[in-house]
Each structure stands twice: as C-alpha cells, then as structure tokens.
mmCIF file of C-alpha atoms in Angstrom:
data_model
loop_
_atom_site.group_PDB
_atom_site.id
_atom_site.type_symbol
_atom_site.label_atom_id
_atom_site.label_comp_id
_atom_site.label_asym_id
_atom_site.label_seq_id
_atom_site.Cartn_x
_atom_site.Cartn_y
_atom_site.Cartn_z
ATOM 1 C CA UNK A 16 14.852 -11.018 20.000
ATOM 2 C CA UNK A 17 12.835 -8.078 21.355
ATOM 3 C CA UNK A 18 10.547 -5.786 19.290
ATOM 4 C CA UNK A 19 9.551 -2.206 19.984
ATOM 5 C CA UNK A 20 7.132 0.104 18.156
ATOM 6 C CA UNK A 21 7.819 3.790 17.856
ATOM 7 C CA UNK A 22 6.274 6.785 16.275
ATOM 8 C CA UNK A 23 8.728 9.583 15.101
ATOM 9 C CA UNK A 24 7.268 12.631 13.662
ATOM 10 C CA UNK A 25 4.026 10.794 12.840
ATOM 11 C CA UNK A 26 5.872 7.829 11.123
ATOM 12 C CA UNK A 27 5.560 4.427 12.770
ATOM 13 C CA UNK A 28 8.603 2.253 13.133
ATOM 14 C CA UNK A 29 8.943 -1.348 14.229
ATOM 15 C CA UNK A 30 12.405 -1.975 15.667
ATOM 16 C CA UNK A 31 13.524 -5.521 16.223
ATOM 17 C CA UNK A 32 16.630 -6.004 18.238
ATOM 18 C CA UNK A 33 18.463 -9.108 17.181
ATOM 19 C CA UNK A 34 21.585 -8.911 19.370
ATOM 20 C CA UNK A 35 23.885 -6.568 21.159
ATOM 21 C CA UNK A 36 27.625 -7.077 21.609
ATOM 22 C CA UNK A 37 29.272 -4.346 23.632
ATOM 23 C CA UNK A 38 28.332 -1.016 21.948
ATOM 24 C CA UNK A 39 27.196 -2.550 18.653
ATOM 25 C CA UNK A 40 23.561 -3.551 18.166
ATOM 26 C CA UNK A 41 22.073 -5.513 15.246
ATOM 27 C CA UNK A 42 18.571 -4.223 14.695
ATOM 28 C CA UNK A 43 15.908 -4.363 11.953
ATOM 29 C CA UNK A 44 13.893 -1.196 11.445
ATOM 30 C CA UNK A 45 10.760 -1.926 9.457
ATOM 31 C CA UNK A 46 12.457 -5.083 8.221
ATOM 32 C CA UNK A 47 15.673 -3.349 7.085
ATOM 33 C CA UNK A 48 18.804 -4.555 8.911
ATOM 34 C CA UNK A 49 21.210 -2.071 10.488
ATOM 35 C CA UNK A 50 24.191 -2.322 12.717
ATOM 36 C CA UNK A 51 24.166 0.711 15.004
ATOM 37 C CA UNK A 52 26.730 1.912 17.556
ATOM 38 C CA UNK A 53 25.315 2.845 20.944
ATOM 39 C CA UNK A 54 26.801 5.629 23.088
ATOM 40 C CA UNK A 55 27.453 3.074 25.891
ATOM 41 C CA UNK A 56 27.058 -0.662 26.310
ATOM 42 C CA UNK A 57 23.841 -2.130 27.814
ATOM 43 C CA UNK A 58 24.177 -3.361 31.431
ATOM 44 C CA UNK A 59 23.062 -7.050 31.351
ATOM 45 C CA UNK A 60 22.348 -6.857 35.151
ATOM 46 C CA UNK A 61 19.637 -4.291 34.488
ATOM 47 C CA UNK A 62 18.122 -6.266 31.625
ATOM 48 C CA UNK A 63 18.563 -9.993 32.623
ATOM 49 C CA UNK A 64 15.437 -11.026 30.623
ATOM 50 C CA UNK A 65 17.123 -9.678 27.437
ATOM 51 C CA UNK A 66 20.363 -11.651 27.880
ATOM 52 C CA UNK A 67 21.008 -14.673 25.633
ATOM 53 C CA UNK A 68 23.294 -17.643 26.023
ATOM 54 C CA UNK A 69 25.870 -15.992 23.699
ATOM 55 C CA UNK A 70 26.350 -13.263 26.366
ATOM 56 C CA UNK A 71 24.619 -10.763 24.174
ATOM 57 C CA UNK A 72 21.842 -8.590 25.407
ATOM 58 C CA UNK A 73 19.046 -6.824 23.606
ATOM 59 C CA UNK A 74 19.322 -3.049 23.442
ATOM 60 C CA UNK A 75 17.143 -0.715 25.389
ATOM 61 C CA UNK A 76 14.496 1.057 23.284
ATOM 62 C CA UNK A 77 16.053 3.264 20.570
ATOM 63 C CA UNK A 78 14.722 6.816 20.991
ATOM 64 C CA UNK A 79 14.760 7.706 17.316
ATOM 65 C CA UNK A 80 15.438 4.748 14.985
ATOM 66 C CA UNK A 81 15.141 6.869 11.891
ATOM 67 C CA UNK A 82 18.051 9.061 13.061
ATOM 68 C CA UNK A 83 20.238 6.136 13.905
ATOM 69 C CA UNK A 84 23.131 6.058 11.413
ATOM 70 C CA UNK A 85 23.816 2.594 10.071
ATOM 71 C CA UNK A 86 27.293 1.285 10.631
ATOM 72 C CA UNK A 87 28.881 -0.585 7.709
ATOM 73 C CA UNK A 88 28.790 -4.302 8.198
ATOM 74 C CA UNK A 89 31.996 -6.273 8.189
ATOM 75 C CA UNK A 90 33.032 -7.044 4.617
ATOM 76 C CA UNK A 91 31.705 -10.340 3.336
ATOM 77 C CA UNK A 92 32.813 -12.355 0.356
ATOM 78 C CA UNK A 93 31.866 -10.294 -2.729
ATOM 79 C CA UNK A 94 29.171 -11.650 -4.950
ATOM 80 C CA UNK A 95 28.262 -10.399 -8.391
ATOM 81 C CA UNK A 96 24.587 -9.686 -7.315
ATOM 82 C CA UNK A 97 25.518 -7.450 -4.386
ATOM 83 C CA UNK A 98 25.708 -3.655 -4.627
ATOM 84 C CA UNK A 99 29.092 -2.164 -4.170
ATOM 85 C CA UNK A 100 28.111 0.219 -1.392
ATOM 86 C CA UNK A 101 27.146 -1.055 2.058
ATOM 87 C CA UNK A 102 23.522 -1.070 2.957
ATOM 88 C CA UNK A 103 22.211 2.355 3.878
ATOM 89 C CA UNK A 104 25.430 4.123 2.848
ATOM 90 C CA UNK A 105 25.170 7.074 0.494
ATOM 91 C CA UNK A 106 23.097 10.173 -0.031
ATOM 92 C CA UNK A 107 19.631 10.329 1.482
ATOM 93 C CA UNK A 108 16.551 11.060 -0.544
ATOM 94 C CA UNK A 109 14.250 13.008 1.812
ATOM 95 C CA UNK A 110 10.517 13.733 1.598
ATOM 96 C CA UNK A 111 10.109 17.316 0.370
ATOM 97 C CA UNK A 112 6.659 17.548 2.129
ATOM 98 C CA UNK A 113 4.419 15.305 4.230
ATOM 99 C CA UNK A 114 2.457 12.724 2.416
ATOM 100 C CA UNK A 115 1.804 9.023 1.739
ATOM 101 C CA UNK A 116 4.035 6.659 -0.314
ATOM 102 C CA UNK A 117 2.016 5.610 -3.362
ATOM 103 C CA UNK A 118 4.773 3.887 -5.309
ATOM 104 C CA UNK A 119 8.388 2.884 -4.916
ATOM 105 C CA UNK A 120 9.881 2.572 -8.430
ATOM 106 C CA UNK A 121 13.284 1.103 -7.351
ATOM 107 C CA UNK A 122 14.691 -1.647 -5.207
ATOM 108 C CA UNK A 123 17.911 -2.040 -3.346
ATOM 109 C CA UNK A 124 20.742 -2.574 -5.781
ATOM 110 C CA UNK A 125 19.116 -0.698 -8.675
ATOM 111 C CA UNK A 126 21.262 1.831 -10.498
ATOM 112 C CA UNK A 127 19.667 5.278 -10.832
ATOM 113 C CA UNK A 128 20.574 8.450 -12.706
ATOM 114 C CA UNK A 129 19.896 12.050 -11.755
ATOM 115 C CA UNK A 130 16.205 12.761 -12.591
ATOM 116 C CA UNK A 131 14.946 9.211 -12.436
ATOM 117 C CA UNK A 132 11.585 8.957 -10.527
ATOM 118 C CA UNK A 133 12.307 6.828 -7.486
ATOM 119 C CA UNK A 134 9.263 7.277 -5.336
ATOM 120 C CA UNK A 135 5.701 8.731 -5.947
ATOM 121 C CA UNK A 136 4.454 10.689 -2.868
ATOM 122 C CA UNK A 137 0.842 11.673 -2.572
ATOM 123 C CA UNK A 138 0.381 14.991 -0.769
ATOM 124 C CA UNK A 139 -2.748 17.193 -0.676
ATOM 125 C CA UNK A 140 -4.456 14.838 -3.259
ATOM 126 C CA UNK A 141 -1.596 15.357 -5.764
ATOM 127 C CA UNK A 142 0.933 12.767 -6.985
ATOM 128 C CA UNK A 143 4.494 14.102 -6.620
ATOM 129 C CA UNK A 144 7.281 12.363 -8.373
ATOM 130 C CA UNK A 145 10.388 12.239 -6.165
ATOM 131 C CA UNK A 146 13.447 12.185 -8.485
ATOM 132 C CA UNK A 147 16.964 11.055 -7.690
ATOM 133 C CA UNK A 148 19.245 13.994 -7.027
ATOM 134 C CA UNK A 149 22.292 11.778 -7.333
ATOM 135 C CA UNK A 150 23.434 9.058 -9.721
ATOM 136 C CA UNK A 151 24.373 5.771 -8.126
ATOM 137 C CA UNK A 152 23.047 2.542 -6.595
ATOM 138 C CA UNK A 153 20.049 2.337 -4.252
ATOM 139 C CA UNK A 154 21.649 1.121 -0.970
ATOM 140 C CA UNK A 155 18.535 1.136 1.221
ATOM 141 C CA UNK A 156 14.775 1.830 1.156
ATOM 142 C CA UNK A 157 13.388 3.002 4.495
ATOM 143 C CA UNK A 158 9.715 3.230 3.551
ATOM 144 C CA UNK A 159 6.940 0.960 2.280
ATOM 145 C CA UNK A 160 4.061 1.648 -0.029
ATOM 146 C CA UNK A 161 1.213 3.162 2.013
ATOM 147 C CA UNK A 162 3.568 4.659 4.693
ATOM 148 C CA UNK A 163 2.967 8.242 5.851
ATOM 149 C CA UNK A 164 6.083 10.338 5.932
ATOM 150 C CA UNK A 165 6.815 13.780 7.321
ATOM 151 C CA UNK A 166 8.731 16.490 5.602
ATOM 152 C CA UNK A 167 12.484 15.731 5.738
ATOM 153 C CA UNK A 168 12.103 11.993 6.515
ATOM 154 C CA UNK A 169 14.681 9.848 4.741
ATOM 155 C CA UNK A 170 12.912 7.553 2.289
ATOM 156 C CA UNK A 171 15.883 5.889 0.656
ATOM 157 C CA UNK A 172 19.665 6.181 0.087
ATOM 158 C CA UNK A 173 21.681 6.290 -3.033
ATOM 159 C CA UNK A 174 25.361 5.348 -2.837
#
C-alpha cells in the first residue's frame, strides 16, 4: 500500500493506494474508499517496488483526487443497513465559498430532505448553514470537521 499527500486548491488530501488491477485502482482519499478508472494501466516494469504478489501494482500519484469520479463497486449481497445508492453516487453538495468545516450534521446512509442543514461552514467569522438541495440518502462525505475548503469543493454527495 502506497500513500501520497496532495494539496488541491488549498485543500489537503491523503491518497492511499490499495491496489491496481489493469485500469481500475482501489484508493482511499482521506479515509473514504473509491474505485477509480485510470486512463491507461500502470506499467509494472516502471514501478517494480509497487508490485505485489497478486500481480497488482500501486497507481502512480493521482493528479487531482478530488476530481476523480468514483466508479461503482461490484454489487455485494444487500444488507438492511446499507444505503441503496453506491458510495459517492449522487448529487454533489459544493462549498458556496471558501471556509472551514465547523460541523457535519449527517453521516453516510442518513436520509435528508431539501433544506436540511448538512454542514456548518465558517467563512469570514460567520457560521454558514449548508443545506441539502436534494432529497435522498447521503452516499459519501468528502470532508472532516476542521478541514479548509475552497469555493466549489465537493463536500458530500446525496443519492
């Protein structure tokens, strides 16, 4: 497993690469798992230190992990506690202005309605309630309390 640290538009990301098979990479971005599709497979000859015994190789550093679109994981056995939508699928809730995350009022799997306060963002010494613009289930949370975000950064998704 290889870990990289990135800063994209002032927001820090820790990307941990679990494995790569062909063009599909399993990564964790700030602790949130994603399966991403790369434009081309990694050449194991160029990255021999990253190869594992399962003939998978770790991906080269991802240029912008925040922009990488998660690929739906293969369907697993359904359980009652799992959300219906795949992790990360749905409509993004973006930061309307740069600031610091003061509170996250939801967790993955929570059902939200239009107008529910999902995140409290501090900007210019003011508390801004970020409301859900869509009704649905929270499928991913891409920020943590205390994180700095830039305008337009995706903070969570609602499926």
